């Protein structure tokens, strides 16, 4: 009894007595301060101050430059292997640079490191007449010249048994090859590097996406291995500014989590916030990205706040916008932060289709969104309280179809909704060969039998079917789940208060989503608060590809423009170009 | 982005939601009963006066950046005046909330819920107000912007659809009952621009202080357009006698418009959005009531008093028995009370400006 009394008192305390809340509240800073930070960082950043073009003969300078360029201290998949190269029995300092996951390690070991490092007949062989002097007669004088040993030619011709090898003298060529999966060999005393083709990433055999299927676009999906996933991102981004930082999460499991972002685009505060949250988790184990999502999201509400995807192309699109990708080892679903409401209504296919097609699809999805949320609630509100709104013929049809049904409408509709959820859940759990059977049993036999038995009315079957189909049209699984749950709330509100109840639900719903934030970004962005969405890549309606000039301003990216003012330069006449 | 700060669009929506509710709840009617086409002229006349008042208020606020009328009152005559002004504003917002809630419950009861109790209907609004006010100001303001945009679209559609019902002869007599009546009697219609009361309180919430001055002007112009169009629509569709006798003119206008054979009854769409806008309006009022109360009593947090004020509103609607009482209170009590509060606020602003000028001269 005392316990019950205490519980009531504590409930009343919580309800009426003000307590200082320690709610963690993160905001992305204003644009101005962000710009100042970026400017300061640029001043400090050596790589931006000195963007070298030509390769130096001094290996230490080359090494330092490449370390800065690739952020080697924090980038987990950038490998720099320093060693001593033997040529003509002399030792030269050298290093190899490559991206782990994109190269074949065996090829590097057997065909690059072994021939260069280990003493063998090729690298220790000294020809007798190697340094033989030759005499050139000029103006009746004999000049004695010693033929120098050419290390560059020697390595190229004699030491590296590779079928595809290129020589570069510019850093940008070398960096481009590293990004595409080659290994670059730097050797002391020469200002040329060797690009060795040792590509070893897994390509098409990775597997198709099973839940995010599209018609036009990439057909590969992430896998459970973190390094394979990072290599997929590397291959698609193909830029040295992609940073992949590894963090171990879980005191027992020490699960590898990779935080990926584009160094020159993503907002620094956003990146720090993601890393801060992941670094400050006091847990024993982490098994999947779903668990991590719940641990790092802003609010524990039912709305999804991080985008979850199995599609690399979708992840890369978001990376280029300035968002942060989080990969968890052992999970084929990666997380993208932050996520705003319009993201959950977008499909990766939207960007591949012409904007007219994708906008029609988006409009259909928007209608599906409202049907999935409100249709059963509106049906019950109209048929219970506002019958005069329905045209007379339709009203008579509804009344006659409900004539034989012995239950109140709310009971009838809850039975049908629950049955539908049961069929859906059973369809997911049963082995795939008998999956269609569940559909047939559920849709045809149960529906038909329920109508014949007079348990439900045929019009209600149509309402529940439209609602169910609409919830399948939502591209994001988590948002679809949210709508499924909220549908029941609207159902009850519609039954209790008709339109008044529905309006109450919509009002609270709007306030709730307006209050939500994902990593400091308002959930209703880019519309409320009003960001620049007219030329932005993130807005509900897709712009023509030539008009997607700006990155979403709500992310405060370091680079605002994604494309030039005129992206299709070929359309300009030659005169205009000049 | 700083919490609890509002941007330009959100501030304009905050002022507009007031007038949307006024339109729904019958301001055009009260403007129209005395005159014919001159009602529209009266609105334009009153709006010019309001813009002049706004320009004057803007000038007065230049010396008090990011302060509201309570801070200015405190500066002028200490804590006592601050408390008096605070209580006057609380009574103002409480009064309009009670009137508004009572009216919409009566209307809903007569249209859709004949068997339901008025308190039962009011309970929905009260629940909404309490939940949303616990979420915070930012969520109310952002959702208000969404609601204002949606309601504006819906009302524009309604006005466009009502064009087919216009009877141009109803424009006459063009000057109503004469210029004198329109200009002097119409002056009291300045209460249609009740956004002035919000203007006195919203300055501290602006991200950019310059937006405050712009918001005041632009929102008044938008309110004028809104009021003028809605009044004109009612005027051209209904005879004067119908307007003066019916209780919910906008709803009747909504019922008359249709979109072909299937969508004969589109009024439920309008009603749904109007209810949403009333939810939003009441929630904003509740925010200001509790915020003022917090300021004058030095409370740590305002959410605890939301329950108390919601309960007061909930119980007080029983005092208004019917729509006739509502009309009486609105036109004979509230209207003059609001004008008095605005006039008092302007006087405080003028005196505070003089005091500040003297202080700066001394230093």
CSV table of N, CA, C and O in Angstrom, one decimal, chain A residues 14-18 20 25 27-30 378 382 385-386 388-392 394 493 496-504 506-508 510-517 520-522 524 527-530 553-554 556, chain B residues 1-3 7 9-10 108 111-113 120-121 124-125 127-129 131-132 134-135 138-140 142-143 145-147 149-150 207 251 255 261-262 264-265 267-269 271-272 275-276 279-280 283 300-301 303-304 307:
chain,number,residue,atom,x,y,z
A,14,UNK,N,6.7,14.4,-10.2
A,14,UNK,CA,7.3,14.6,-11.6
A,14,UNK,C,6.5,15.5,-12.5
A,14,UNK,O,7.0,16.1,-13.3
A,15,UNK,N,5.1,15.4,-12.2
A,15,UNK,CA,4.2,16.1,-13.1
A,15,UNK,C,4.2,17.6,-12.7
A,15,UNK,O,4.2,18.5,-13.6
A,16,UNK,N,4.3,17.9,-11.5
A,16,UNK,CA,4.0,19.3,-11.1
A,16,UNK,C,5.3,20.1,-10.6
A,16,UNK,O,5.3,21.3,-10.6
A,17,UNK,N,6.2,19.4,-10.0
A,17,UNK,CA,7.4,20.1,-9.4
A,17,UNK,C,8.5,20.2,-10.4
A,17,UNK,O,8.9,19.2,-11.1
A,18,UNK,N,9.0,21.4,-10.5
A,18,UNK,CA,10.0,21.6,-11.5
A,18,UNK,C,11.4,21.1,-11.0
A,18,UNK,O,11.8,21.3,-9.9
A,20,UNK,N,15.4,20.6,-12.3
A,20,UNK,CA,16.4,21.1,-13.3
A,20,UNK,C,16.7,19.9,-14.2
A,20,UNK,O,17.1,18.8,-13.8
A,25,UNK,N,21.8,19.0,-25.1
A,25,UNK,CA,21.2,19.7,-26.3
A,25,UNK,C,22.4,20.2,-27.1
A,25,UNK,O,23.2,21.0,-26.7
A,27,UNK,N,23.6,21.9,-30.8
A,27,UNK,CA,23.2,22.7,-31.9
A,27,UNK,C,24.3,22.8,-32.9
A,27,UNK,O,25.5,23.0,-32.4
A,28,UNK,N,24.1,22.7,-34.2
A,28,UNK,CA,25.1,23.0,-35.1
A,28,UNK,C,25.3,24.5,-35.1
A,28,UNK,O,24.4,25.3,-35.1
A,29,UNK,N,26.6,25.0,-35.1
A,29,UNK,CA,26.8,26.5,-34.9
A,29,UNK,C,26.3,27.2,-36.2
A,29,UNK,O,26.1,26.7,-37.2
A,30,UNK,N,26.1,28.5,-35.9
A,30,UNK,CA,25.7,29.4,-37.0
A,30,UNK,C,26.8,29.4,-38.1
A,30,UNK,O,27.9,29.1,-37.9
A,378,UNK,N,-9.4,8.7,-40.3
A,378,UNK,CA,-10.3,9.6,-41.0
A,378,UNK,C,-11.6,8.8,-41.3
A,378,UNK,O,-12.7,9.3,-41.2
A,382,UNK,N,-15.2,10.0,-40.0
A,382,UNK,CA,-16.2,10.4,-41.0
A,382,UNK,C,-17.5,9.6,-40.8
A,382,UNK,O,-18.6,10.1,-40.7
A,385,UNK,N,-18.9,10.4,-37.0
A,385,UNK,CA,-19.4,11.7,-36.6
A,385,UNK,C,-19.8,12.6,-37.8
A,385,UNK,O,-20.6,13.5,-37.6
A,386,UNK,N,-19.2,12.5,-38.9
A,386,UNK,CA,-19.4,13.5,-40.0
A,386,UNK,C,-20.0,12.8,-41.2
A,386,UNK,O,-19.4,13.0,-42.3
A,388,UNK,N,-22.4,13.4,-43.0
A,388,UNK,CA,-22.9,14.3,-44.1
A,388,UNK,C,-21.9,14.7,-45.1
A,388,UNK,O,-22.2,15.2,-46.2
A,389,UNK,N,-20.6,14.4,-44.8
A,389,UNK,CA,-19.5,14.8,-45.7
A,389,UNK,C,-19.4,13.8,-46.9
A,389,UNK,O,-18.9,14.1,-47.9
A,390,UNK,N,-20.0,12.6,-46.6
A,390,UNK,CA,-19.8,11.6,-47.7
A,390,UNK,C,-21.0,11.8,-48.7
A,390,UNK,O,-22.1,12.0,-48.2
A,391,UNK,N,-20.7,11.7,-50.0
A,391,UNK,CA,-21.8,11.7,-50.9
A,391,UNK,C,-22.9,10.6,-50.6
A,391,UNK,O,-22.5,9.5,-50.1
A,392,UNK,N,-24.2,10.9,-50.8
A,392,UNK,CA,-25.2,10.0,-50.3
A,392,UNK,C,-25.1,8.6,-50.8
A,392,UNK,O,-25.3,7.6,-50.0
A,394,UNK,N,-22.5,6.9,-51.6
A,394,UNK,CA,-21.4,6.2,-51.0
A,394,UNK,C,-21.8,5.9,-49.5
A,394,UNK,O,-21.5,4.8,-49.0
A,493,UNK,N,-8.1,8.4,-31.7
A,493,UNK,CA,-8.5,9.8,-31.6
A,493,UNK,C,-9.7,10.1,-32.5
A,493,UNK,O,-10.6,10.8,-32.2
A,496,UNK,N,-12.8,8.7,-30.9
A,496,UNK,CA,-13.3,9.5,-29.7
A,496,UNK,C,-13.8,10.9,-30.0
A,496,UNK,O,-14.8,11.3,-29.5
A,497,UNK,N,-13.1,11.5,-30.9
A,497,UNK,CA,-13.4,12.9,-31.2
A,497,UNK,C,-13.6,13.3,-32.6
A,497,UNK,O,-13.7,14.5,-32.9
A,498,UNK,N,-13.7,12.4,-33.5
A,498,UNK,CA,-13.9,12.7,-34.9
A,498,UNK,C,-12.8,13.6,-35.4
A,498,UNK,O,-11.6,13.4,-35.1
A,499,UNK,N,-13.2,14.7,-36.2
A,499,UNK,CA,-12.2,15.6,-36.7
A,499,UNK,C,-11.4,16.3,-35.6
A,499,UNK,O,-10.2,16.7,-35.8
A,500,UNK,N,-12.1,16.6,-34.5
A,500,UNK,CA,-11.4,17.3,-33.4
A,500,UNK,C,-10.3,16.4,-32.9
A,500,UNK,O,-9.2,16.9,-32.7
A,501,UNK,N,-10.5,15.1,-32.8
A,501,UNK,CA,-9.5,14.2,-32.3
A,501,UNK,C,-8.4,14.1,-33.3
A,501,UNK,O,-7.2,14.2,-32.9
A,502,UNK,N,-8.7,14.0,-34.6
A,502,UNK,CA,-7.7,13.9,-35.6
A,502,UNK,C,-6.9,15.2,-35.6
A,502,UNK,O,-5.6,15.1,-35.7
A,503,UNK,N,-7.5,16.3,-35.5
A,503,UNK,CA,-6.8,17.6,-35.5
A,503,UNK,C,-5.9,17.7,-34.3
A,503,UNK,O,-4.7,18.2,-34.4
A,504,UNK,N,-6.3,17.2,-33.2
A,504,UNK,CA,-5.5,17.2,-32.0
A,504,UNK,C,-4.2,16.3,-32.3
A,504,UNK,O,-3.1,16.7,-32.0
A,506,UNK,N,-2.9,15.6,-35.2
A,506,UNK,CA,-2.0,16.2,-36.2
A,506,UNK,C,-1.2,17.3,-35.5
A,506,UNK,O,0.0,17.5,-35.8
A,507,UNK,N,-1.9,18.1,-34.7
A,507,UNK,CA,-1.2,19.2,-34.0
A,507,UNK,C,-0.1,18.8,-33.2
A,507,UNK,O,1.0,19.3,-33.2
A,508,UNK,N,-0.3,17.7,-32.4
A,508,UNK,CA,0.7,17.2,-31.5
A,508,UNK,C,1.8,16.6,-32.3
A,508,UNK,O,3.0,16.8,-32.0
A,510,UNK,N,2.7,17.5,-35.4
A,510,UNK,CA,3.5,18.5,-36.0
A,510,UNK,C,4.5,19.2,-35.0
A,510,UNK,O,5.6,19.4,-35.3
A,511,UNK,N,3.9,19.4,-33.8
A,511,UNK,CA,4.8,20.0,-32.7
A,511,UNK,C,5.9,19.0,-32.4
A,511,UNK,O,7.1,19.5,-32.1
A,512,UNK,N,5.6,17.8,-32.4
A,512,UNK,CA,6.6,16.8,-32.0
A,512,UNK,C,7.8,16.8,-33.0
A,512,UNK,O,8.9,16.8,-32.6
A,513,UNK,N,7.4,16.7,-34.3
A,513,UNK,CA,8.5,16.6,-35.3
A,513,UNK,C,9.2,18.0,-35.4
A,513,UNK,O,10.4,18.0,-35.7
A,514,UNK,N,8.5,19.1,-35.0
A,514,UNK,CA,9.2,20.4,-35.0
A,514,UNK,C,10.2,20.5,-33.9
A,514,UNK,O,11.2,21.2,-34.0
A,515,UNK,N,9.9,19.7,-32.9
A,515,UNK,CA,10.8,19.7,-31.7
A,515,UNK,C,12.0,18.8,-31.8
A,515,UNK,O,13.0,19.0,-31.1
A,516,UNK,N,11.9,17.9,-32.7
A,516,UNK,CA,13.0,16.9,-32.9
A,516,UNK,C,14.2,17.4,-33.5
A,516,UNK,O,14.1,18.3,-34.4
A,517,UNK,N,15.3,16.9,-33.1
A,517,UNK,CA,16.6,17.3,-33.8
A,517,UNK,C,17.4,16.0,-34.0
A,517,UNK,O,17.3,15.0,-33.2
A,520,UNK,N,21.8,18.0,-33.9
A,520,UNK,CA,21.8,19.4,-33.9
A,520,UNK,C,21.0,20.0,-35.1
A,520,UNK,O,20.9,21.2,-35.2
A,521,UNK,N,20.5,19.2,-36.0
A,521,UNK,CA,19.8,19.7,-37.2
A,521,UNK,C,18.3,19.5,-36.9
A,521,UNK,O,17.9,18.3,-36.6
A,522,UNK,N,17.5,20.5,-37.1
A,522,UNK,CA,16.0,20.4,-36.9
A,522,UNK,C,15.5,19.3,-37.9
A,522,UNK,O,15.9,19.3,-39.1
A,524,UNK,N,12.7,19.0,-39.3
A,524,UNK,CA,11.8,19.5,-40.4
A,524,UNK,C,12.7,20.3,-41.4
A,524,UNK,O,12.1,20.9,-42.3
A,527,UNK,N,12.9,22.9,-44.6
A,527,UNK,CA,11.8,23.8,-44.8
A,527,UNK,C,11.6,24.7,-43.6
A,527,UNK,O,11.4,25.9,-43.7
A,528,UNK,N,11.6,24.0,-42.4
A,528,UNK,CA,11.4,24.8,-41.1
A,528,UNK,C,12.4,24.4,-40.1
A,528,UNK,O,12.4,23.2,-39.7
A,529,UNK,N,13.3,25.2,-39.7
A,529,UNK,CA,13.5,26.6,-40.1
A,529,UNK,C,14.0,26.7,-41.6
A,529,UNK,O,14.7,25.7,-42.0
A,530,UNK,N,13.7,27.7,-42.2
A,530,UNK,CA,13.9,27.9,-43.6
A,530,UNK,C,15.4,27.9,-44.0
A,530,UNK,O,16.0,28.9,-43.7
A,553,UNK,N,22.1,23.7,-46.7
A,553,UNK,CA,22.7,24.7,-45.8
A,553,UNK,C,22.5,24.4,-44.3
A,553,UNK,O,23.2,24.9,-43.5
A,554,UNK,N,21.5,23.5,-44.0
A,554,UNK,CA,21.3,23.1,-42.6
A,554,UNK,C,22.4,22.3,-42.1
A,554,UNK,O,22.6,22.1,-40.9
A,556,UNK,N,25.5,23.1,-42.7
A,556,UNK,CA,26.7,24.1,-42.7
A,556,UNK,C,28.0,23.5,-43.2
A,556,UNK,O,29.0,23.4,-42.5
B,1,UNK,N,22.3,28.1,-34.4
B,1,UNK,CA,20.9,28.1,-34.0
B,1,UNK,C,20.8,28.1,-32.5
B,1,UNK,O,21.3,27.2,-31.8
B,2,UNK,N,20.2,29.1,-32.0
B,2,UNK,CA,20.0,29.1,-30.5
B,2,UNK,C,18.6,28.8,-30.2
B,2,UNK,O,17.6,29.1,-30.8
B,3,UNK,N,18.4,28.0,-29.1
B,3,UNK,CA,17.1,27.6,-28.7
B,3,UNK,C,16.2,28.8,-28.3
B,3,UNK,O,16.7,29.8,-27.9
B,7,UNK,N,12.9,32.9,-36.2
B,7,UNK,CA,13.4,33.6,-37.4
B,7,UNK,C,12.3,34.5,-37.9
B,7,UNK,O,11.1,34.5,-37.4
B,9,UNK,N,10.4,34.4,-40.8
B,9,UNK,CA,9.1,33.7,-41.2
B,9,UNK,C,8.3,33.2,-40.0
B,9,UNK,O,7.1,33.4,-40.1
B,10,UNK,N,8.9,32.7,-39.0
B,10,UNK,CA,8.2,32.2,-37.9
B,10,UNK,C,7.5,33.3,-37.1
B,10,UNK,O,6.4,33.2,-36.7
B,108,UNK,N,-18.6,23.9,-32.9
B,108,UNK,CA,-18.4,22.5,-33.2
B,108,UNK,C,-19.6,21.7,-32.7
B,108,UNK,O,-20.1,20.7,-33.4
B,111,UNK,N,-22.5,22.2,-35.1
B,111,UNK,CA,-22.3,21.6,-36.4
B,111,UNK,C,-22.2,20.1,-36.4
B,111,UNK,O,-22.9,19.4,-37.1
B,112,UNK,N,-21.3,19.5,-35.6
B,112,UNK,CA,-21.0,18.1,-35.7
B,112,UNK,C,-21.4,17.3,-34.4
B,112,UNK,O,-21.7,16.1,-34.5
B,113,UNK,N,-21.2,17.9,-33.3
B,113,UNK,CA,-21.3,17.1,-32.0
B,113,UNK,C,-22.5,17.6,-31.2
B,113,UNK,O,-22.3,18.1,-30.1
B,120,UNK,N,-16.5,18.4,-22.9
B,120,UNK,CA,-15.8,17.3,-23.5
B,120,UNK,C,-15.0,17.8,-24.8
B,120,UNK,O,-13.9,17.4,-25.0
B,121,UNK,N,-15.6,18.7,-25.5
B,121,UNK,CA,-15.0,19.2,-26.7
B,121,UNK,C,-13.8,20.1,-26.3
B,121,UNK,O,-12.7,20.0,-26.9
B,124,UNK,N,-10.3,18.4,-25.5
B,124,UNK,CA,-9.4,18.1,-26.6
B,124,UNK,C,-8.4,19.3,-26.8
B,124,UNK,O,-7.2,19.1,-26.9
B,125,UNK,N,-8.9,20.5,-26.8
B,125,UNK,CA,-8.1,21.6,-26.9
B,125,UNK,C,-7.1,21.8,-25.8
B,125,UNK,O,-5.9,22.1,-25.9
B,127,UNK,N,-6.0,19.4,-23.7
B,127,UNK,CA,-5.0,18.4,-23.8
B,127,UNK,C,-3.9,18.8,-24.8
B,127,UNK,O,-2.7,18.7,-24.5
B,128,UNK,N,-4.3,19.3,-25.9
B,128,UNK,CA,-3.3,19.7,-27.0
B,128,UNK,C,-2.4,20.8,-26.4
B,128,UNK,O,-1.2,20.8,-26.6
B,129,UNK,N,-3.1,21.8,-25.8
B,129,UNK,CA,-2.3,23.0,-25.3
B,129,UNK,C,-1.3,22.5,-24.3
B,129,UNK,O,-0.1,22.9,-24.3
B,131,UNK,N,0.1,19.5,-23.7
B,131,UNK,CA,1.2,18.6,-24.3
B,131,UNK,C,2.2,19.5,-25.0
B,131,UNK,O,3.4,19.4,-24.8
B,132,UNK,N,1.6,20.4,-25.9
B,132,UNK,CA,2.5,21.2,-26.7
B,132,UNK,C,3.3,22.2,-25.9
B,132,UNK,O,4.5,22.4,-26.2
B,134,UNK,N,4.4,21.8,-23.0
B,134,UNK,CA,5.5,21.1,-22.3
B,134,UNK,C,6.7,20.8,-23.2
B,134,UNK,O,7.8,20.7,-22.8
B,135,UNK,N,6.4,20.8,-24.5
B,135,UNK,CA,7.5,20.6,-25.5
B,135,UNK,C,8.3,21.8,-25.6
B,135,UNK,O,9.5,21.7,-25.9
B,138,UNK,N,9.9,26.6,-29.0
B,138,UNK,CA,10.4,26.4,-30.4
B,138,UNK,C,9.5,25.5,-31.2
B,138,UNK,O,9.2,25.7,-32.4
B,139,UNK,N,9.0,24.4,-30.6
B,139,UNK,CA,8.1,23.5,-31.3
B,139,UNK,C,6.8,24.1,-31.6
B,139,UNK,O,6.2,23.9,-32.7
B,140,UNK,N,6.3,25.0,-30.8
B,140,UNK,CA,5.0,25.7,-31.0
B,140,UNK,C,5.2,26.6,-32.2
B,140,UNK,O,4.3,26.6,-33.1
B,142,UNK,N,7.5,26.6,-34.6
B,142,UNK,CA,7.7,25.9,-35.9
B,142,UNK,C,6.5,25.3,-36.4
B,142,UNK,O,6.2,25.3,-37.6
B,143,UNK,N,5.7,24.6,-35.6
B,143,UNK,CA,4.5,23.9,-36.1
B,143,UNK,C,3.5,25.0,-36.5
B,143,UNK,O,2.7,24.8,-37.4
B,145,UNK,N,4.2,27.7,-38.0
B,145,UNK,CA,4.5,28.1,-39.3
B,145,UNK,C,3.9,27.2,-40.4
B,145,UNK,O,3.4,27.6,-41.4
B,146,UNK,N,4.1,25.9,-40.1
B,146,UNK,CA,3.5,24.9,-41.0
B,146,UNK,C,2.0,25.1,-41.1
B,146,UNK,O,1.4,25.1,-42.2
B,147,UNK,N,1.3,25.2,-39.9
B,147,UNK,CA,-0.1,25.4,-39.9
B,147,UNK,C,-0.6,26.6,-40.6
B,147,UNK,O,-1.5,26.6,-41.4
B,149,UNK,N,0.9,28.2,-43.1
B,149,UNK,CA,1.1,28.0,-44.5
B,149,UNK,C,0.0,27.1,-45.1
B,149,UNK,O,-0.7,27.5,-46.1
B,150,UNK,N,-0.3,26.0,-44.4
B,150,UNK,CA,-1.4,25.1,-44.9
B,150,UNK,C,-2.8,25.8,-44.8
B,150,UNK,O,-3.5,25.7,-45.8
B,207,UNK,N,16.2,36.2,-33.4
B,207,UNK,CA,17.6,35.9,-33.6
B,207,UNK,C,18.3,37.2,-34.0
B,207,UNK,O,19.3,37.5,-33.5
B,251,UNK,N,-17.7,29.3,-42.2
B,251,UNK,CA,-18.1,27.9,-42.4
B,251,UNK,C,-19.2,27.8,-43.4
B,251,UNK,O,-19.2,27.0,-44.3
B,255,UNK,N,-19.2,25.9,-46.9
B,255,UNK,CA,-20.2,24.9,-47.3
B,255,UNK,C,-20.7,25.1,-48.7
B,255,UNK,O,-21.1,24.2,-49.4
B,261,UNK,N,-18.9,17.0,-58.6
B,261,UNK,CA,-19.9,16.1,-58.1
B,261,UNK,C,-19.5,15.3,-56.8
B,261,UNK,O,-20.3,15.2,-55.9
B,262,UNK,N,-18.3,14.8,-56.8
B,262,UNK,CA,-17.9,13.9,-55.7
B,262,UNK,C,-17.6,14.7,-54.5
B,262,UNK,O,-18.0,14.4,-53.4
B,264,UNK,N,-18.6,17.3,-53.0
B,264,UNK,CA,-19.6,18.4,-52.8
B,264,UNK,C,-19.4,19.0,-51.4
B,264,UNK,O,-19.7,20.2,-51.3
B,265,UNK,N,-19.0,18.2,-50.5
B,265,UNK,CA,-18.9,18.8,-49.1
B,265,UNK,C,-17.4,18.9,-48.7
B,265,UNK,O,-16.8,18.0,-48.1
B,267,UNK,N,-16.3,21.3,-46.9
B,267,UNK,CA,-16.1,22.1,-45.7
B,267,UNK,C,-15.3,21.4,-44.6
B,267,UNK,O,-14.7,22.0,-43.8
B,268,UNK,N,-15.3,20.1,-44.6
B,268,UNK,CA,-14.5,19.4,-43.6
B,268,UNK,C,-13.0,19.6,-43.7
B,268,UNK,O,-12.3,19.7,-42.7
B,269,UNK,N,-12.6,19.8,-44.9
B,269,UNK,CA,-11.1,20.1,-45.1
B,269,UNK,C,-10.8,21.5,-44.4
B,269,UNK,O,-9.9,21.6,-43.7
B,271,UNK,N,-12.5,23.0,-42.2
B,271,UNK,CA,-12.7,22.9,-40.7
B,271,UNK,C,-11.6,22.3,-40.0
B,271,UNK,O,-11.1,22.7,-38.9
B,272,UNK,N,-11.0,21.2,-40.6
B,272,UNK,CA,-9.9,20.5,-40.1
B,272,UNK,C,-8.7,21.5,-39.9
B,272,UNK,O,-8.1,21.5,-38.8
B,275,UNK,N,-9.5,24.1,-37.2
B,275,UNK,CA,-9.3,23.6,-35.8
B,275,UNK,C,-7.8,23.6,-35.5
B,275,UNK,O,-7.4,24.0,-34.4
B,276,UNK,N,-7.0,23.2,-36.5
B,276,UNK,CA,-5.5,23.2,-36.3
B,276,UNK,C,-5.0,24.6,-35.9
B,276,UNK,O,-4.2,24.7,-35.0
B,279,UNK,N,-5.9,25.4,-32.4
B,279,UNK,CA,-5.0,24.7,-31.5
B,279,UNK,C,-3.7,25.5,-31.4
B,279,UNK,O,-3.2,25.8,-30.3
B,280,UNK,N,-3.2,26.0,-32.5
B,280,UNK,CA,-1.9,26.7,-32.5
B,280,UNK,C,-2.1,28.0,-31.8
B,280,UNK,O,-1.2,28.4,-31.0
B,283,UNK,N,-2.3,27.6,-28.1
B,283,UNK,CA,-1.0,27.2,-27.5
B,283,UNK,C,-0.1,28.4,-27.4
B,283,UNK,O,0.7,28.5,-26.4
B,300,UNK,N,11.2,29.5,-11.9
B,300,UNK,CA,12.3,28.9,-12.7
B,300,UNK,C,11.9,28.4,-14.0
B,300,UNK,O,12.6,28.5,-15.0
B,301,UNK,N,10.7,27.7,-14.0
B,301,UNK,CA,10.3,27.1,-15.2
B,301,UNK,C,8.8,27.4,-15.4
B,301,UNK,O,8.0,27.3,-14.4
B,303,UNK,N,6.6,25.5,-17.3
B,303,UNK,CA,5.7,24.4,-17.7
B,303,UNK,C,4.8,24.0,-16.5
B,303,UNK,O,3.7,23.5,-16.8
B,304,UNK,N,5.3,24.2,-15.3
B,304,UNK,CA,4.5,23.8,-14.2
B,304,UNK,C,3.1,24.5,-14.1
B,304,UNK,O,2.1,24.0,-13.7
B,307,UNK,N,-0.5,23.8,-16.4
B,307,UNK,CA,-1.7,23.0,-15.9
B,307,UNK,C,-2.7,24.0,-15.2
B,307,UNK,O,-3.9,23.9,-15.5
